[in-house]
Short mmCIF file of C-alpha atoms and ligand atoms in Angstrom, two decimals:
data_model
loop_
_atom_site.label_atom_id
_atom_site.label_comp_id
_atom_site.label_asym_id
_atom_site.label_seq_id
_atom_site.Cartn_x
_atom_site.Cartn_y
_atom_site.Cartn_z
CA MET A 232 -3.28 -5.23 -1.87
CA THR A 233 -2.19 -3.72 1.69
CA GLN A 234 -0.24 -0.84 1.39
CA THR A 235 2.58 0.89 3.74
CA PRO A 236 2.43 3.63 6.00
CA ALA A 237 4.23 5.92 3.16
CA ASP A 238 0.86 4.97 0.86
CA GLN A 239 -1.31 6.21 4.01
CA ALA A 240 1.08 9.73 4.75
CA GLU A 241 0.54 10.31 0.70
CA LEU A 242 -3.13 9.99 0.79
CA PHE A 243 -3.81 12.48 3.32
CA ARG A 244 -0.73 14.60 2.05
CA LYS A 245 -2.87 14.51 -1.01
CA MET A 246 -6.44 14.59 -0.06
CA ALA A 247 -5.61 17.47 2.72
CA ALA A 248 -7.01 20.41 0.25
CA GLY A 249 -10.40 17.98 -0.54
CA TYR A 250 -10.90 16.16 2.67
CA ASP A 251 -13.78 18.41 4.13
CA ALA A 252 -15.91 17.48 1.39
CA ALA A 253 -14.48 14.12 0.72
CA ILE A 254 -15.30 12.61 4.30
CA ARG A 255 -19.09 14.11 4.13
CA VAL A 256 -19.22 11.61 1.58
CA TYR A 257 -17.42 8.48 2.71
CA GLN A 258 -18.91 9.10 6.02
CA PRO A 259 -22.62 9.68 6.07
CA SER A 260 -23.15 11.19 9.77
CA TYR A 261 -19.50 12.86 9.84
CA ASP A 262 -21.43 15.92 11.19
CA ASP A 263 -23.56 14.25 13.63
CA MET A 264 -20.47 11.96 15.20
CA LEU A 265 -18.21 15.35 15.77
CA HIS A 266 -20.82 17.10 17.11
CA LEU A 267 -21.43 14.38 19.34
CA SER A 268 -17.62 13.39 20.10
CA THR A 269 -17.12 16.67 21.23
CA ASP A 270 -20.14 16.73 23.34
CA LEU A 271 -19.25 13.80 25.28
CA ALA A 272 -15.54 15.19 25.18
CA ALA A 273 -16.63 18.03 27.27
CA ALA A 274 -19.13 15.89 29.37
CA CYS A 275 -17.04 13.28 30.93
CA ALA A 276 -14.09 16.08 31.90
CA PRO A 277 -13.06 16.34 35.19
CA GLY A 278 -12.19 20.13 34.34
CA ARG A 279 -12.34 21.75 31.23
CA THR A 280 -8.92 23.40 31.17
CA ARG A 281 -7.31 21.24 28.31
CA CYS A 282 -8.42 19.13 25.63
CA LEU A 283 -6.20 16.92 23.54
CA ASP A 284 -7.46 16.35 19.83
CA TYR A 285 -5.09 13.37 18.74
CA GLY A 286 -5.08 12.91 14.83
CA CYS A 287 -6.67 15.81 14.61
CA GLY A 288 -6.22 15.81 10.70
CA THR A 289 -8.01 19.24 9.10
CA GLY A 290 -9.70 20.50 12.47
CA GLY A 291 -12.88 19.86 11.85
CA ALA A 292 -13.64 19.23 15.68
CA LEU A 293 -11.30 22.42 16.51
CA ALA A 294 -13.99 24.74 17.06
CA GLN A 295 -16.25 22.70 18.98
CA LEU A 296 -12.98 21.78 21.43
CA CYS A 297 -12.04 25.07 21.67
CA ALA A 298 -15.84 26.37 22.73
CA LEU A 299 -15.66 24.01 25.91
CA PHE A 300 -12.23 24.01 26.81
CA ASP A 301 -9.33 26.74 27.41
CA GLU A 302 -6.56 25.35 25.57
CA VAL A 303 -6.39 22.21 22.65
CA VAL A 304 -3.47 20.60 21.82
CA ALA A 305 -3.88 19.14 18.69
CA VAL A 306 -1.60 16.27 16.93
CA ASP A 307 -1.14 14.78 13.37
CA PRO A 308 1.55 13.26 11.66
CA GLY A 309 0.38 14.85 8.51
CA ARG A 310 1.44 18.31 7.60
CA ALA A 311 -0.58 19.59 4.88
CA MET A 312 -3.82 18.38 7.11
CA LEU A 313 -2.09 20.69 10.01
CA ASP A 314 -1.61 22.93 7.68
CA VAL A 315 -5.31 23.18 6.46
CA ALA A 316 -6.33 22.72 10.46
CA ARG A 317 -4.04 25.61 10.86
CA ALA A 318 -5.48 28.11 8.26
CA ARG A 319 -8.96 27.29 9.11
CA ALA A 320 -8.57 28.02 12.92
CA SER A 321 -7.34 31.54 12.20
CA GLN A 322 -10.21 31.70 9.74
CA GLU A 323 -13.22 30.27 12.01
CA GLN A 324 -12.36 31.50 15.60
CA GLY A 325 -9.81 34.66 14.71
CA ASP A 326 -7.73 35.23 17.67
CA GLY A 327 -9.30 32.12 19.32
CA ALA A 328 -7.27 30.02 17.22
CA ALA A 329 -4.18 31.57 19.75
CA ARG A 330 -5.41 28.31 22.19
CA VAL A 331 -4.32 25.93 19.84
CA ARG A 332 -1.14 24.57 19.90
CA PHE A 333 -0.33 22.38 17.10
CA VAL A 334 1.88 19.66 16.99
CA GLU A 335 3.41 17.48 14.28
CA GLY A 336 3.37 14.14 14.67
CA THR A 337 2.56 11.18 16.82
CA THR A 338 2.49 9.78 20.31
CA SER A 339 6.05 8.23 19.36
CA SER A 340 7.86 11.84 18.95
CA ALA A 341 9.37 13.84 21.39
CA GLU A 342 7.50 16.70 21.94
CA VAL A 343 4.07 14.42 22.52
CA ALA A 344 6.31 12.30 24.89
CA ALA A 345 7.40 15.91 26.86
CA LEU A 346 3.76 16.21 27.62
CA ASP A 347 3.23 15.76 31.06
CA ASP A 348 1.12 12.98 33.34
CA ALA A 349 -2.05 13.67 33.58
CA SER A 350 -2.30 17.08 32.47
CA PHE A 351 -5.27 16.54 30.03
CA ASP A 352 -9.72 16.50 30.99
CA ALA A 353 -10.15 15.06 28.07
CA ALA A 354 -8.79 12.74 24.54
CA HIS A 355 -10.69 13.32 21.64
CA CYS A 356 -9.03 10.75 18.84
CA SER A 357 -11.49 10.86 15.26
CA MET A 358 -10.51 8.37 12.85
CA VAL A 359 -7.50 7.55 13.43
CA LEU A 360 -6.27 4.11 15.83
CA MET A 361 -7.78 2.35 12.28
CA PHE A 362 -4.65 3.63 10.58
CA VAL A 363 -2.31 2.57 13.14
CA GLU A 364 -0.97 -0.43 12.22
CA GLY A 365 -0.75 -3.92 14.71
CA ASP A 366 -2.52 -4.33 18.15
CA GLU A 367 1.40 -3.40 19.58
CA ALA A 368 1.52 -0.05 17.96
CA LYS A 369 -1.84 0.33 18.50
CA LEU A 370 -1.74 -0.80 22.19
CA ALA A 371 1.24 1.62 22.75
CA THR A 372 -0.73 4.59 21.16
CA LEU A 373 -3.73 3.63 23.75
CA ARG A 374 -0.89 3.82 26.45
CA ALA A 375 0.57 7.23 25.45
CA LEU A 376 -3.33 8.55 25.51
CA HIS A 377 -3.80 6.92 29.43
CA ARG A 378 -0.57 8.68 30.39
CA LEU A 379 -1.71 12.52 29.42
CA LEU A 380 -5.13 11.97 31.43
CA ARG A 381 -6.30 12.67 34.70
CA PRO A 382 -8.11 10.75 36.59
CA GLY A 383 -11.69 9.85 35.97
CA ALA A 384 -10.91 11.61 32.26
CA ALA A 385 -11.84 9.87 28.93
CA LEU A 386 -11.14 9.01 25.82
CA VAL A 387 -13.49 9.45 22.97
CA GLN A 388 -12.33 7.49 19.93
CA THR A 389 -14.28 7.28 17.18
CA GLU A 390 -13.43 4.42 14.61
CA VAL A 391 -14.23 2.45 11.82
CA LEU A 392 -15.01 -1.36 12.49
CA ARG A 393 -14.47 -4.93 10.98
CA ASP A 394 -17.81 -6.01 11.79
CA ALA A 395 -19.58 -9.67 11.34
CA ASP A 396 -21.87 -8.92 9.13
CA GLU A 397 -18.97 -6.30 6.78
CA ASP A 398 -21.14 -7.15 3.47
CA ALA A 399 -24.17 -6.49 5.16
CA THR A 400 -22.90 -2.99 6.30
CA PHE A 401 -21.11 -2.54 3.03
CA GLU A 402 -24.30 -2.94 0.90
CA LEU A 403 -26.33 -0.22 3.20
CA TRP A 404 -22.96 2.23 2.94
CA ARG A 405 -22.89 2.30 -1.04
CA ALA A 406 -26.37 2.30 -1.30
CA ILE A 407 -25.90 5.44 1.47
CA MET A 408 -23.66 6.77 -0.96
CA ARG A 409 -25.36 6.53 -4.14
CA ARG A 410 -28.44 8.21 -2.72
CA ARG A 411 -25.90 11.37 -1.69
CA GLY A 412 -24.75 11.87 -4.82
CA ALA A 413 -21.12 9.82 -4.76
CA THR A 414 -20.68 7.90 -8.19
CA GLU A 415 -18.97 5.04 -8.91
CA GLU A 416 -16.11 5.21 -8.86
CA GLN A 417 -15.50 6.81 -5.90
CA ILE A 418 -17.50 3.95 -3.79
CA ALA A 419 -14.93 2.04 -5.15
CA THR A 420 -12.03 3.78 -4.10
CA GLY A 421 -13.71 4.74 -0.93
CA GLU A 422 -14.36 1.10 -0.67
CA ARG A 423 -10.76 -0.13 -2.00
CA GLN A 424 -8.83 2.54 0.77
CA ILE A 425 -10.92 0.96 3.52
CA HIS A 426 -9.54 -2.52 2.45
CA ALA A 427 -5.78 -1.29 1.62
CA LEU A 428 -5.44 1.53 4.54
CA MET A 429 -7.18 0.88 7.32
CA HIS A 430 -6.38 -1.80 10.31
CA ARG A 431 -9.61 -2.28 11.59
CA ARG A 432 -10.68 -4.21 14.43
CA ASP A 433 -14.39 -5.34 15.66
CA ALA A 434 -16.14 -3.67 18.41
CA GLY A 435 -15.21 -6.57 21.22
CA GLU A 436 -11.47 -5.97 20.24
CA ILE A 437 -11.32 -2.25 20.17
CA ARG A 438 -12.76 -2.77 24.02
CA ALA A 439 -10.13 -5.38 24.55
CA LEU A 440 -7.37 -2.75 23.29
CA LEU A 441 -8.93 -0.24 25.59
CA ALA A 442 -8.54 -2.28 28.87
CA ALA A 443 -5.06 -3.31 28.51
CA ALA A 444 -4.22 0.12 27.75
CA GLY A 445 -5.18 0.33 31.22
CA PHE A 446 -8.78 2.36 31.17
CA ALA A 447 -11.60 1.49 33.19
CA HIS A 448 -14.88 1.55 32.40
CA VAL A 449 -15.90 1.81 28.23
CA THR A 450 -18.66 2.47 27.02
CA GLN A 451 -19.71 2.38 22.72
CA ALA A 452 -21.98 5.76 22.73
CA TYR A 453 -23.02 5.36 19.35
CA GLN A 454 -22.84 3.62 15.97
CA SER A 455 -23.47 4.77 12.38
CA LEU A 456 -23.19 1.46 10.02
CA HIS A 457 -19.81 0.66 10.83
CA THR A 458 -18.40 3.82 12.30
CA ALA A 459 -18.86 3.88 16.44
CA ILE A 460 -17.93 6.52 19.54
CA PHE A 461 -16.37 4.97 22.63
CA VAL A 462 -15.95 6.53 25.68
CA ALA A 463 -13.42 5.22 27.42
CA ARG A 464 -12.21 6.04 31.14
CA LYS A 465 -9.36 6.54 33.49
C1 SAM B 212 -9.56 10.09 8.53
S1 SAM B 212 -8.46 11.41 9.05
C2 SAM B 212 -9.41 11.77 10.50
C3 SAM B 212 -9.04 13.44 10.50
C4 SAM B 212 -10.02 13.73 11.66
N1 SAM B 212 -9.65 13.36 13.33
C5 SAM B 212 -11.81 13.85 11.52
O1 SAM B 212 -11.85 13.42 12.32
O2 SAM B 212 -12.01 14.42 10.88
C6 SAM B 212 -7.16 10.42 10.24
C7 SAM B 212 -5.98 11.17 10.61
O3 SAM B 212 -5.26 10.59 11.20
C8 SAM B 212 -3.89 10.99 10.58
N2 SAM B 212 -3.02 9.74 11.78
C9 SAM B 212 -2.70 8.72 10.56
N3 SAM B 212 -1.96 8.04 11.94
C10 SAM B 212 -1.59 8.56 12.58
C11 SAM B 212 -1.17 8.42 14.14
N4 SAM B 212 0.02 7.20 14.12
N5 SAM B 212 -1.33 9.33 15.19
C12 SAM B 212 -2.05 10.88 14.94
N6 SAM B 212 -2.30 10.89 13.76
C13 SAM B 212 -2.34 10.05 12.34
C14 SAM B 212 -3.61 11.48 9.85
O4 SAM B 212 -2.60 12.07 9.24
C15 SAM B 212 -4.98 12.10 9.47
O5 SAM B 212 -5.22 13.67 9.27
#
């Protein structure tokens, strides 16, 4: 059964404290992907001044982004997720945490709308767009991120994809989960949540959305089972 945005918000509220452990079970290459996506954000940045981490969650990318950029703006609508991210930033980065500005909201919020056009050297967006329902809303989000980027800068976007060979991909995913110690209940719950809460697209549809939002060059830089990283240049 498809669930509502309120169900989604409730999921992230409930799972905030356990997110960092759970995501490493459900996304078998989570740490590698974050390492690559943050490196790509820096490698494609015209300057190293300012990076947006859109849908920052519990802040898994923030220490790496802060090491690479002077300032990071971290946006997320989930208060509980942001609370974990704030606590983690001050624990992991001490005074460096002052270089992260946390914003509770989305691209529709006044505080994000008030950010200047072309004022970011990179946008990092890991496993977020798949939670935005409908192509119109996905496009509005991508257009807002495009507006914020300097010319030549990149959006680095990680997405769980819907692919043509879903059954085979999910079979491999279940096998990897079992091998990494997940219980059958965790596997069934994870799979149910993917189907009920995510609005996945295939790689061609993601490329088309990025092109429609104004991105000129899109490269798929990585794929691990059904999760891919795209680099889209303004
Ligand atoms: C799977 S978590 C990813 C968190 C983090 N980026 C990571 O890679 O671990 C998805 C996050 O997207 C946030 N989110 C959901 N809808 C959003 C939206 N419309 N705009 C921004 N963030 C959103 C959720 O609150 C949640 O923290």
